[in-house]
Amino acid sequence: MNFDFSDDQKFLKREARKFLEAACPIATTRSVLDSRDKPFDEPLWRKVVEMGWTGTVIPEKWGGSGLGHTDLCAIAEELGRVIAPIPFASTVYVFAEAILAFGEDRQCERLLPAIAAGEAIGCLAVGEGRGRLACDAMTTRVEDERLHGAKIPVTDGDIATHAIVAARDDAGLGLFVVDLATAEGVRREPIESLDPTRSAARIVFEGAECERLGAAGEGKAQLDTVMNRAAVLFAFEQLGGADRCLETAREYALERYAFGRVIASYQAIKHKLADIYVKNELARSHAYYGAWALGAGESNLPLAAAAARVAGIQSYDFAAKENLQTHGGIGFTWEVDCHLHLRRSRQLALALGGISNWREQLVQELEARNQH
Amino acid sequence: MNFDFSDDQKFLKREARKFLEAACPIATTRSVLDSRDKPFDEPLWRKVVEMGWTGTVIPEKWGGSGLGHTDLCAIAEELGRVIAPIPFASTVYVFAEAILAFGEDRQCERLLPAIAAGEAIGCLAVGEGRGRLACDAMTTRVEDERLHGAKIPVTDGDIATHAIVAARDDAGLGLFVVDLATAEGVRREPIESLDPTRSAARIVFEGAECERLGAAGEGKAQLDTVMNRAAVLFAFEQLGGADRCLETAREYALERYAFGRVIASYQAIKHKLADIYVKNELARSHAYYGAWALGAGESNLPLAAAAARVAGIQSYDFAAKENLQTHGGIGFTWEVDCHLHLRRSRQLALALGGISNWREQLVQELEARNQH
Amino acid sequence: MDFNDSPEEAEFRARARAWLAANAPEVNWAQLDQSDEPAMKAAGQAWQARKADAGFACISWPREWGGGGESPVMQAIFDEEEGAYGIAFRFFGIGLGMCLPTLMAVGDAQTCKRFVGPALRGDEIWCQLFSEPGAGSDVAASRTRAVRANDGSGDWIVNGQKVWTSGAHYSDYGLLLARTDPDVPKHKGLTMFWLDMRSPGIEVRPIHQASGDSEFNEVFFADVRIRDCQRLGEIGEGWKVALITLMNERLAVGMGSGPGWRELLALARELPGADGRPAVEDQALREKLADWYVGAEGIRLTRLRVMTALSRGQAPGPEASIGKIVSARQMQDVATEALDRLDQFGIVAGEAGGADIAAFDYNFFFGGALRIAGGSDEILKNIIAERVLGLPADIRVDRDVAFKDIPRGR
Amino acid sequence: MDFNDSPEEAEFRARARAWLAANAPEVNWAQLDQSDEPAMKAAGQAWQARKADAGFACISWPREWGGGGESPVMQAIFDEEEGAYGIAFRFFGIGLGMCLPTLMAVGDAQTCKRFVGPALRGDEIWCQLFSEPGAGSDVAASRTRAVRANDGSGDWIVNGQKVWTSGAHYSDYGLLLARTDPDVPKHKGLTMFWLDMRSPGIEVRPIHQASGDSEFNEVFFADVRIRDCQRLGEIGEGWKVALITLMNERLAVGMGSGPGWRELLALARELPGADGRPAVEDQALREKLADWYVGAEGIRLTRLRVMTALSRGQAPGPEASIGKIVSARQMQDVATEALDRLDQFGIVAGEAGGADIAAFDYNFFFGGALRIAGGSDEILKNIIAERVLGLPADIRVDRDVAFKDIPRGR
């Protein structure tokens, strides 16, 4: 048993942090926040690609580094810390993982090297409107290998080169790959998002060419796998963000004076920060377990992913809100970074579906394991 | 609009407090707590009867004082403060209210003067086992005016002279009055309760004589009325208890030293007590509104009662637990009174059904009022 | 306990209702462009003047200053009836809720005569200049300086900066808390003034908020000259005057606005939940709705208790202080829950999301602000603990120190 | 990250499993009468001795003192395997978890040689005599006095009272924190001793707890004589020694026991909920179960992180401190929820309620105790804030004051 990053992974993590501190200062994230027509930071994206991060877990034969998922988790945690304004999650945690899990060799050969090389940006198009995703109610259809329907919201849908789309055909729900850059019959409308540092779109498919990913009619199970794998990686981004909030709150509390002493000397603030710490450590432990489950096969993943996601959402949400609260009025200004975490924590909390879905999945797993 | 006790009611309340401070010091409650064969404090019960409290809202023609329910609320708050170890709630808030609401004249004539005179002790026998009360699943039956079935738990069931029993007959669910003291076919087994300062029993009816209360087959609606009316009065007992917890915690925090100063000077304790205060004031406002709804007719009562009960349960539960926490180790000893409130807060929280039932009732009322 | 109107109250309500029916603006409220501030201000001022003419502005203020001389309950009744028309202008709350009551409490007759009437009619709008970048929770740590002009005029020269000033950009007058003596402990060196917001040397800059909006301002003072007759109260007594304003603030501020349990309930009825059934059937959501109703309605009822005390001529009890603690947190929680229940769609903002989601988005951010504005959660709990429960004050290292010597960090 | 056993660990686990299969007591654990303390103690001691003989007692202790010299991970593996048999004795935790590690850290070789072996075999049982009525959260405020005998023997005479001493009535030895100098600031006037619990002048009285049980004791000292060689560490250095014990306490104490989410889930499957459907279908309950799983499992996993650090020869990180904060609150919350879901039946205690309800009742009270024992929630948050996050200590009015002059109330 070994329940921590290895020394190599710790080294990777330190290097990643050093790299991101230089390559992604908060000004980089703000440059995307502040300009409507800049959906992501391309220079940062190129640097991240050069670091080989988009191909971390892609096998060497397909142009990647062939590292393990725990290495990717280490990178995710660091990207979360800096609120990186790039389509890494959509491309790597979701799109690449889906191809790795369900792609035939010819699909892997075509797509994975492109991801590793930074030529492909992926996205996942499942939602069709307000409220909980209901696979049975999805109206996007595939007929004669052509997609018809509209998806909203699609994170990074405006900048992606490829999408994985959930849609029905005669076999039931399936996953389909669309080459957004070349396929005809694709209309994309950028939409505003609560977190402008990550772009989003509505995508309308009007007979767009598509290609099946994996077995027919297995879309529900495939989607579960994709979501579970992404959930663990999201949990690490959330962990990085939550830790950063705690650090920021701590730093501010140590320099802000009220009534003649630093506010960090008041129990109300001390205990608030301790509460954040407790939640973050729980989230870290669940994220670690999720990282292990990612590599250790399917059987533990649904429970581990749900727990990592619930803990990750809760800790980042709490840390982001209480970081702002610790800052007081100044925390509510645009110029101070508190709201960037608040926005990103919401984005990460919702992008794979809200917390109640995951709580429900968690309890269903517990019920299955605790049959009388 | 007048949203407070009147001057007369405040006078009544002050007098009640004075009376109870003398007649029901904590030693009185402890005398019931500490002796297994003392289900309630008879001397206190007699004194309370002499004060006329059991007949507060009973019309003068039936031996009562003919006061309003707000007066009774004032008394309830004071009884809650002192954790009174008497069957007042069962007799007055539940039994007398049920007779007043549904009794025919001859029943009123027979029973209400006995309540006012302290000769009758009432109880409500509805539950039949673990989990939420399901009227449809009740197995107690009436055949040929004879009751068959078992009820558990029945608060004060071991000492009551009369019970109102929910049971089915051919018309459906109904309420029935049983004279426990004289009817044959009644077997009572005292049971242990989480709050030994209030007694409880299992009652087995084996062909006991009974008398219908109110219309046949209307048991569900009648029970709702009985529960709603009692909920408001319980809310005042809870309010009194919660206020007393806050006072006790405050007093202790002002005299206990840690690290060279009183613990009341630490923000963790100050904010904890402030949190109790906030919850108590919300509970007070809802209790007041419930008191008004008790008198103002049926239409507001289900919502007002549910809100008063939810707020009452939450505030007393929180106040009792955090009072003990404020006391630290000494609060966990038998000799210190913290656990008496903890026990009573649980008793009051469960005796009319758990908080989730009431939350559900509340939301149903909101839905009915906010139809599109 | 009586929620029904007394005969007097019923009579007043009938009168208010009739007047409103005849006089309420015939606009479709929902279609007004709230962002067109000049138009909104003009409409608000017109409506305020019409109410003043009919005796329905500031119903509980003394008649001598143009008020109605009625009990606060009558004001509440009028607010209820007015609320039924959906009429809500944001321009007058701070002036009529905080500044003018302070003026009436400490100003001389001449000052009151000059200002109360125009404010009450909506002709003149006021703002409150208390908070500073270094004096948020600790309002008494204000550093904005007022020093006597060295020309013997007795005038004061003001330099410094205020922040979080609602409506500074459309206000005519302001209530200014300034430091006149940094050599004495901080509570003793403050003095209160009123000033003309168009005085030379005042610059108002909108604050770009975390929410993206700009509802508040920074106000900069560069050698702003004010006369000594603009002083409210004695020199060095500014903190006592400020406490009057802050007490009124705590009574006035505090209600969360925008979508609450009611709007969440409405949303949840439309929203698909588990297995495609409406989200409103989810018991977890229902339990939260119940608790939020208890919170929101509990605060409303608590205000009625305060009003009862006021109408009996008693001072409002400490219960008034709980409002913002409950409602600010709830504003944030309800909005978060709404976004959660929208599931992936919860990230959608702006036009693609729709007006109802935009309102929850707004509250998601603004709930965080309300937990800070007008006394943070932490400060309000301190106030309850100390002033209501009589617990000891936090250990104060700045109490007997000259203001200029108090540690203040960067 | 690897949850699978390493080859070494797998080998150890196989060995432990085989040994347990051959040696585990053949009792029906569920039917033992836990209240028959002498019998339980005898059974516990027999089992502990058998483990010691096989090298499975105190697996991570140094071999020189009779331990296994293995990593803490091996101990955890053994605990897992032993746990599968449901074996749990409460007699040795405090001695082996807190007292003996302290002894090994500061005691001389002779003392360790005398005591470690017998404790490890279960022959001698230890208790920890720290808390006092006036020194709960503030352990260093201990008033129990140890003064030199005036007979020149160098012996110490102890007078005073300790409280909340688990197992004092069946313990053979105790670790005693006593004040040897009241004229210096409180942390500086303490000294640590070990003592024989059968020394003349010691009286042990059970505490009647709020829960109705008596698991803890008061211990009174009346002129109890102990020799100077029973001193652990230097005179006046007792607080430093105590910190070793308290650190071990924080690692050892802390897991809630008794019914948790698993038992609540089981109960909810049986229980009628709304409309007669099983309570487990209630989404509100399900969401809470999910959160409690996250809490309980998160703490378990966090302990594995601590173990990983230990097995790498690193000091356990600060994450160890979160255990009790989470688990104590959860113990109370889960029990409260269970009673709520039982509805009216939740008030039923004792035999009429059944063993499963009795277990929730127990936790309803004991969760409240666990939020206090071994450092209250408030103290633990202070510790996290100060020692983990490096925030300033609370303002201390007692730091430089002679102990006897510190205000202490009644």
Coordinates of C-alpha atoms in Angstrom, one line a residue, chain A:
Chain A
M1 CA 0.0 0.0 0.0
N2 CA 1.3 3.4 -0.9
F3 CA -1.2 6.2 -0.6
D4 CA 0.6 9.3 -1.9
F5 CA 2.3 10.5 -5.0
S6 CA 5.6 8.8 -5.7
D7 CA 8.8 10.7 -5.5
D8 CA 8.8 10.9 -9.3
Q9 CA 5.3 12.2 -9.4
K10 CA 6.2 14.7 -6.7
F11 CA 9.0 15.9 -8.8
L12 CA 6.7 16.1 -11.8
K13 CA 4.3 18.1 -9.7
R14 CA 6.9 20.5 -8.5
E15 CA 8.1 21.1 -12.0
A16 CA 4.6 21.6 -13.2
R17 CA 4.0 24.2 -10.5
K18 CA 7.2 26.0 -11.4
F19 CA 6.3 26.0 -15.1
L20 CA 2.7 27.2 -14.5
E21 CA 3.8 29.9 -12.1
A22 CA 5.8 31.3 -15.0
A23 CA 3.5 30.4 -17.9
C24 CA 0.1 31.0 -16.3
P25 CA 0.2 33.9 -13.8
I26 CA -3.2 35.2 -13.0
A27 CA -2.9 37.8 -15.7
T28 CA -3.1 35.1 -18.2
T29 CA -6.4 33.8 -16.8
R30 CA -7.6 37.4 -16.6
S31 CA -6.8 38.1 -20.2
V32 CA -9.4 35.5 -21.1
L33 CA -11.8 36.7 -18.5
D34 CA -11.6 40.3 -19.7
S35 CA -11.9 39.8 -23.5
R36 CA -15.0 38.5 -25.0
D37 CA -13.4 37.4 -28.2
K38 CA -10.6 35.4 -26.6
P39 CA -12.1 32.0 -25.7
F40 CA -8.8 30.6 -24.3
D41 CA -5.2 31.5 -24.0
E42 CA -3.5 30.1 -27.1
P43 CA 0.1 30.7 -26.0
L44 CA -0.4 28.9 -22.8
W45 CA -2.1 26.0 -24.7
R46 CA 0.9 25.8 -27.0
K47 CA 3.3 25.7 -24.1
V48 CA 1.3 23.0 -22.3
V49 CA 1.3 21.0 -25.5
E50 CA 5.0 21.4 -25.7
M51 CA 5.4 20.1 -22.2
G52 CA 3.7 17.0 -23.5
W53 CA 0.9 17.3 -21.0
T54 CA -1.9 16.7 -23.5
G55 CA -0.4 13.3 -24.3
T56 CA 0.5 12.3 -20.7
V57 CA -1.4 9.0 -20.7
I58 CA -1.5 8.5 -24.4
P59 CA 0.7 5.5 -25.3
E60 CA 4.0 6.3 -27.0
K61 CA 3.0 4.5 -30.2
W62 CA 0.3 7.1 -30.6
G63 CA 2.6 10.0 -29.9
G64 CA 2.1 10.4 -26.1
S65 CA 4.3 10.0 -23.1
G66 CA 2.7 6.7 -22.0
L67 CA 2.7 7.8 -18.3
G68 CA 0.1 6.7 -15.8
H69 CA -3.1 8.5 -14.7
T70 CA -1.6 9.4 -11.4
D71 CA 0.9 11.6 -13.3
L72 CA -2.0 13.2 -15.1
C73 CA -3.7 13.8 -11.7
A74 CA -0.6 15.6 -10.5
I75 CA -0.8 17.9 -13.5
A76 CA -4.5 18.4 -13.1
E77 CA -4.0 19.6 -9.5
E78 CA -1.5 22.2 -10.7
L79 CA -3.7 23.4 -13.5
G80 CA -6.5 23.8 -11.0
R81 CA -4.4 25.9 -8.8
V82 CA -3.8 28.5 -11.5
I83 CA -7.3 28.5 -13.0
A84 CA -5.8 27.7 -16.3
P85 CA -7.8 29.2 -19.2
I86 CA -7.3 26.4 -21.7
P87 CA -9.4 23.5 -23.0
F88 CA -7.3 20.9 -21.2
A89 CA -10.2 19.3 -19.3
S90 CA -12.4 18.9 -22.3
T91 CA -9.5 17.6 -24.5
V92 CA -7.6 15.5 -22.1
Y93 CA -9.9 14.4 -19.2
V94 CA -12.9 13.8 -21.4
F95 CA -12.1 13.5 -25.1
A96 CA -8.8 11.6 -25.0
E97 CA -10.1 9.4 -22.2
A98 CA -13.2 8.5 -24.2
I99 CA -11.1 7.6 -27.3
L100 CA -8.7 5.6 -25.1
A101 CA -11.6 3.8 -23.6
F102 CA -13.7 3.1 -26.6
G103 CA -11.8 4.0 -29.7
E104 CA -11.0 1.4 -32.3
D105 CA -7.3 1.3 -33.4
R106 CA -8.0 3.4 -36.5
Q107 CA -9.7 6.0 -34.4
C108 CA -6.9 6.0 -31.9
E109 CA -4.4 6.3 -34.6
R110 CA -6.2 9.3 -36.1
L111 CA -7.1 11.2 -33.0
L112 CA -4.7 10.5 -30.2
P113 CA -1.5 11.7 -31.9
A114 CA -3.5 14.9 -32.8
I115 CA -4.3 15.4 -29.2
A116 CA -0.8 14.8 -28.1
A117 CA 0.5 17.2 -30.7
G118 CA -2.0 19.8 -29.7
E119 CA -3.7 19.8 -33.0
A120 CA -7.0 18.5 -31.7
I121 CA -9.2 20.1 -29.1
G122 CA -12.0 18.0 -27.9
C123 CA -15.3 18.5 -26.3
L124 CA -18.2 16.5 -24.9
A125 CA -21.7 17.4 -26.2
V126 CA -24.4 15.7 -24.1
G127 CA -26.7 18.3 -22.4
E128 CA -29.7 19.6 -24.3
G129 CA -31.2 22.0 -21.9
R130 CA -32.1 22.8 -18.3
G131 CA -32.1 20.2 -15.6
R132 CA -30.8 16.8 -15.1
L133 CA -29.5 14.9 -18.0
A134 CA -31.9 12.2 -18.9
C135 CA -30.5 9.7 -21.4
D136 CA -34.0 8.6 -22.3
A137 CA -35.2 12.0 -23.2
M138 CA -32.3 13.0 -25.5
T139 CA -33.5 14.1 -28.8
T140 CA -30.3 14.3 -30.8
R141 CA -30.5 11.5 -33.4
V142 CA -28.2 9.8 -35.8
E143 CA -29.7 8.7 -39.2
D144 CA -27.6 7.4 -42.0
E145 CA -24.5 8.4 -40.1
R146 CA -25.7 12.0 -39.9
L147 CA -26.3 13.9 -36.7
H148 CA -29.4 16.0 -36.1
G149 CA -30.0 17.9 -32.9
A150 CA -28.8 20.7 -30.7
K151 CA -26.5 20.5 -27.6
I152 CA -26.2 23.1 -24.9
P153 CA -24.0 23.9 -23.1
V154 CA -20.8 22.4 -24.6
T155 CA -17.8 23.5 -22.7
D156 CA -15.1 24.5 -25.3
G157 CA -17.7 23.7 -28.0
D158 CA -16.8 26.9 -29.8
I159 CA -13.1 26.2 -30.1
A160 CA -13.0 22.4 -30.3
T161 CA -11.9 20.5 -33.4
H162 CA -13.7 17.4 -32.4
A163 CA -16.8 16.5 -30.3
I164 CA -18.1 13.4 -28.7
V165 CA -21.8 13.6 -29.0
A166 CA -24.4 11.5 -27.2
A167 CA -27.2 10.7 -29.6
R168 CA -29.7 8.0 -30.3
D169 CA -30.0 5.8 -33.3
D170 CA -32.0 2.6 -33.8
A171 CA -29.7 0.7 -31.4
G172 CA -30.4 3.2 -28.7
L173 CA -28.1 5.8 -27.2
G174 CA -24.6 5.8 -28.5
L175 CA -21.5 8.0 -28.6
F176 CA -20.4 9.5 -31.9
V177 CA -17.3 11.5 -32.9
V178 CA -17.7 14.5 -35.0
D179 CA -14.9 16.4 -36.8
L180 CA -16.2 19.9 -36.1
A181 CA -13.6 21.5 -38.2
T182 CA -14.4 19.8 -41.4
A183 CA -17.9 18.4 -41.1
E184 CA -20.7 20.2 -42.8
G185 CA -24.0 20.8 -41.0
V186 CA -22.3 22.1 -37.8
R187 CA -23.5 25.4 -36.5
R188 CA -21.8 26.7 -33.3
E189 CA -23.0 29.7 -31.2
P190 CA -20.7 30.8 -28.5
I191 CA -22.7 31.4 -25.3
E192 CA -21.9 33.3 -22.2
S193 CA -20.9 31.3 -19.2
L194 CA -20.7 31.9 -15.5
D195 CA -17.0 31.3 -15.8
P196 CA -15.8 33.3 -18.8
T197 CA -12.3 31.8 -18.4
R198 CA -13.7 28.7 -20.0
S199 CA -15.6 29.1 -23.2
A200 CA -18.9 27.4 -24.0
A201 CA -21.2 27.0 -26.9
R202 CA -24.4 25.8 -28.3
I203 CA -23.8 23.4 -31.1
V204 CA -26.5 22.6 -33.7
F205 CA -26.0 19.5 -35.8
E206 CA -27.9 19.7 -39.1
G207 CA -27.0 16.4 -40.8
A208 CA -23.3 16.6 -39.7
E209 CA -21.2 13.6 -40.6
C210 CA -20.3 11.4 -37.6
E211 CA -18.6 8.2 -36.7
R212 CA -19.7 5.8 -34.0
L213 CA -17.4 5.4 -30.9
G214 CA -17.5 2.0 -29.3
A215 CA -20.4 -0.4 -29.4
A216 CA -23.9 0.5 -30.6
G217 CA -26.6 1.2 -28.0
E218 CA -24.1 1.3 -25.2
G219 CA -24.1 5.1 -24.8
K220 CA -25.4 5.2 -21.3
A221 CA -22.7 2.9 -19.9
Q222 CA -20.1 4.6 -22.0
L223 CA -21.1 8.0 -20.8
D224 CA -20.9 6.7 -17.2
T225 CA -17.3 5.6 -17.9
V226 CA -16.4 8.9 -19.5
M227 CA -18.0 10.8 -16.6
N228 CA -16.4 8.7 -13.9
R229 CA -12.9 9.0 -15.4
A230 CA -13.3 12.7 -15.9
A231 CA -14.7 13.1 -12.4
V232 CA -11.5 12.0 -10.8
L233 CA -9.4 14.3 -12.9
F234 CA -11.8 17.2 -12.2
A235 CA -11.4 16.4 -8.5
F236 CA -7.7 17.1 -8.7
E237 CA -8.4 20.4 -10.5
Q238 CA -10.9 21.2 -7.7
L239 CA -8.3 20.2 -5.1
G240 CA -5.7 22.5 -6.6
G241 CA -8.2 25.4 -6.7
A242 CA -9.4 24.8 -3.2
D243 CA -5.9 24.7 -1.8
R244 CA -5.1 27.9 -3.6
C245 CA -8.1 29.6 -2.1
L246 CA -7.0 28.5 1.4
E247 CA -3.5 29.9 0.8
T248 CA -4.9 33.1 -0.5
A249 CA -7.3 33.5 2.3
R250 CA -4.5 32.8 4.8
E251 CA -2.2 35.3 3.2
Y252 CA -4.8 38.0 3.2
A253 CA -5.9 37.3 6.8
L254 CA -2.3 37.6 7.9
E255 CA -1.9 41.0 6.4
R256 CA -5.3 42.6 6.8
Y257 CA -5.7 44.6 10.0
A258 CA -9.0 45.2 11.8
F259 CA -9.3 46.7 15.3
G260 CA -5.5 47.0 15.5
R261 CA -4.5 43.4 14.8
V262 CA -4.4 41.0 11.8
I263 CA -7.8 39.4 11.2
A264 CA -6.0 36.0 11.2
S265 CA -5.8 36.4 15.0
Y266 CA -9.6 36.2 15.4
Q267 CA -11.1 32.8 16.1
A268 CA -13.9 33.4 13.6
I269 CA -11.3 33.6 10.8
K270 CA -9.0 31.0 12.3
H271 CA -11.8 28.4 12.5
K272 CA -13.1 29.3 9.1
L273 CA -9.7 28.6 7.6
A274 CA -9.5 25.4 9.7
D275 CA -12.9 24.4 8.2
I276 CA -11.6 24.9 4.7
Y277 CA -8.5 22.9 5.6
V278 CA -10.6 19.9 6.9
K279 CA -12.8 19.9 3.8
N280 CA -9.7 20.1 1.5
E281 CA -8.0 17.2 3.2
L282 CA -11.0 15.0 2.9
A283 CA -11.2 16.0 -0.8
R284 CA -7.5 15.2 -1.2
S285 CA -7.9 11.7 0.3
H286 CA -10.9 10.9 -2.0
A287 CA -9.0 12.3 -5.0
Y288 CA -6.1 10.1 -4.2
Y289 CA -8.3 7.1 -3.9
G290 CA -9.9 8.0 -7.2
A291 CA -6.5 8.3 -8.8
W292 CA -5.8 4.7 -7.7
A293 CA -9.2 3.5 -8.9
L294 CA -8.6 5.1 -12.3
G295 CA -5.7 2.8 -12.8
A296 CA -6.9 -0.2 -10.9
G297 CA -9.8 -1.1 -13.2
E298 CA -13.5 -0.6 -13.3
S299 CA -14.9 -2.2 -10.2
N300 CA -14.0 0.5 -7.7
L301 CA -14.3 3.4 -10.1
P302 CA -18.0 4.4 -9.9
L303 CA -17.9 4.7 -6.1
A304 CA -14.4 6.2 -6.0
A305 CA -15.2 8.7 -8.7
A306 CA -18.5 9.7 -7.1
A307 CA -16.9 10.2 -3.7
A308 CA -14.0 12.2 -5.2
R309 CA -16.4 14.4 -7.1
V310 CA -18.7 15.1 -4.1
A311 CA -15.8 15.9 -1.9
G312 CA -14.2 17.9 -4.7
I313 CA -17.3 20.0 -5.4
Q314 CA -17.9 20.6 -1.7
S315 CA -14.4 21.7 -0.8
Y316 CA -13.8 24.0 -3.8
D317 CA -17.3 25.6 -3.4
F318 CA -16.7 26.2 0.3
A319 CA -13.1 27.4 -0.1
A320 CA -14.0 29.8 -2.9
K321 CA -16.9 31.3 -1.0
E322 CA -15.1 31.6 2.3
N323 CA -12.0 32.9 0.6
L324 CA -14.1 35.8 -0.7
Q325 CA -15.8 36.2 2.7
T326 CA -12.3 36.4 4.4
H327 CA -11.3 39.1 2.1
G328 CA -14.4 41.2 2.9
G329 CA -15.3 44.1 0.6
I330 CA -12.1 44.0 -1.5
G331 CA -12.9 40.4 -2.3
F332 CA -16.0 41.5 -4.1
T333 CA -14.1 43.7 -6.6
W334 CA -13.3 42.5 -10.1
E335 CA -9.6 43.3 -9.6
V336 CA -9.1 40.8 -6.8
D337 CA -9.0 37.2 -7.8
C338 CA -11.6 35.7 -5.4
H339 CA -14.3 35.7 -8.0
L340 CA -12.1 33.8 -10.5
H341 CA -12.1 30.8 -8.1
L342 CA -15.8 31.3 -7.3
R343 CA -16.5 31.1 -11.1
R344 CA -14.2 28.2 -11.8
S345 CA -15.5 26.3 -8.7
R346 CA -19.0 26.6 -10.2
Q347 CA -17.9 25.6 -13.7
L348 CA -16.2 22.5 -12.4
A349 CA -19.1 21.7 -10.1
L350 CA -21.6 21.7 -13.0
A351 CA -19.7 20.7 -16.1
L352 CA -20.0 16.9 -15.4
G353 CA -23.4 17.3 -13.8
G354 CA -24.5 18.7 -10.4
I355 CA -23.6 17.2 -7.0
S356 CA -26.9 15.5 -6.4
N357 CA -26.4 13.2 -9.4
W358 CA -23.1 12.1 -7.9
R359 CA -24.5 11.7 -4.4
E360 CA -27.1 9.4 -5.9
Q361 CA -24.6 7.4 -7.8
L362 CA -22.5 7.1 -4.6
V363 CA -25.5 5.8 -2.6
Q364 CA -26.5 3.3 -5.3
E365 CA -23.0 1.9 -5.2
L366 CA -23.1 1.6 -1.4
E367 CA -26.5 -0.2 -1.7
A368 CA -25.0 -2.6 -4.2
R369 CA -22.1 -3.3 -1.9
N370 CA -24.1 -3.6 1.3
Q371 CA -26.8 -6.0 0.2
H372 CA -28.0 -8.0 3.1

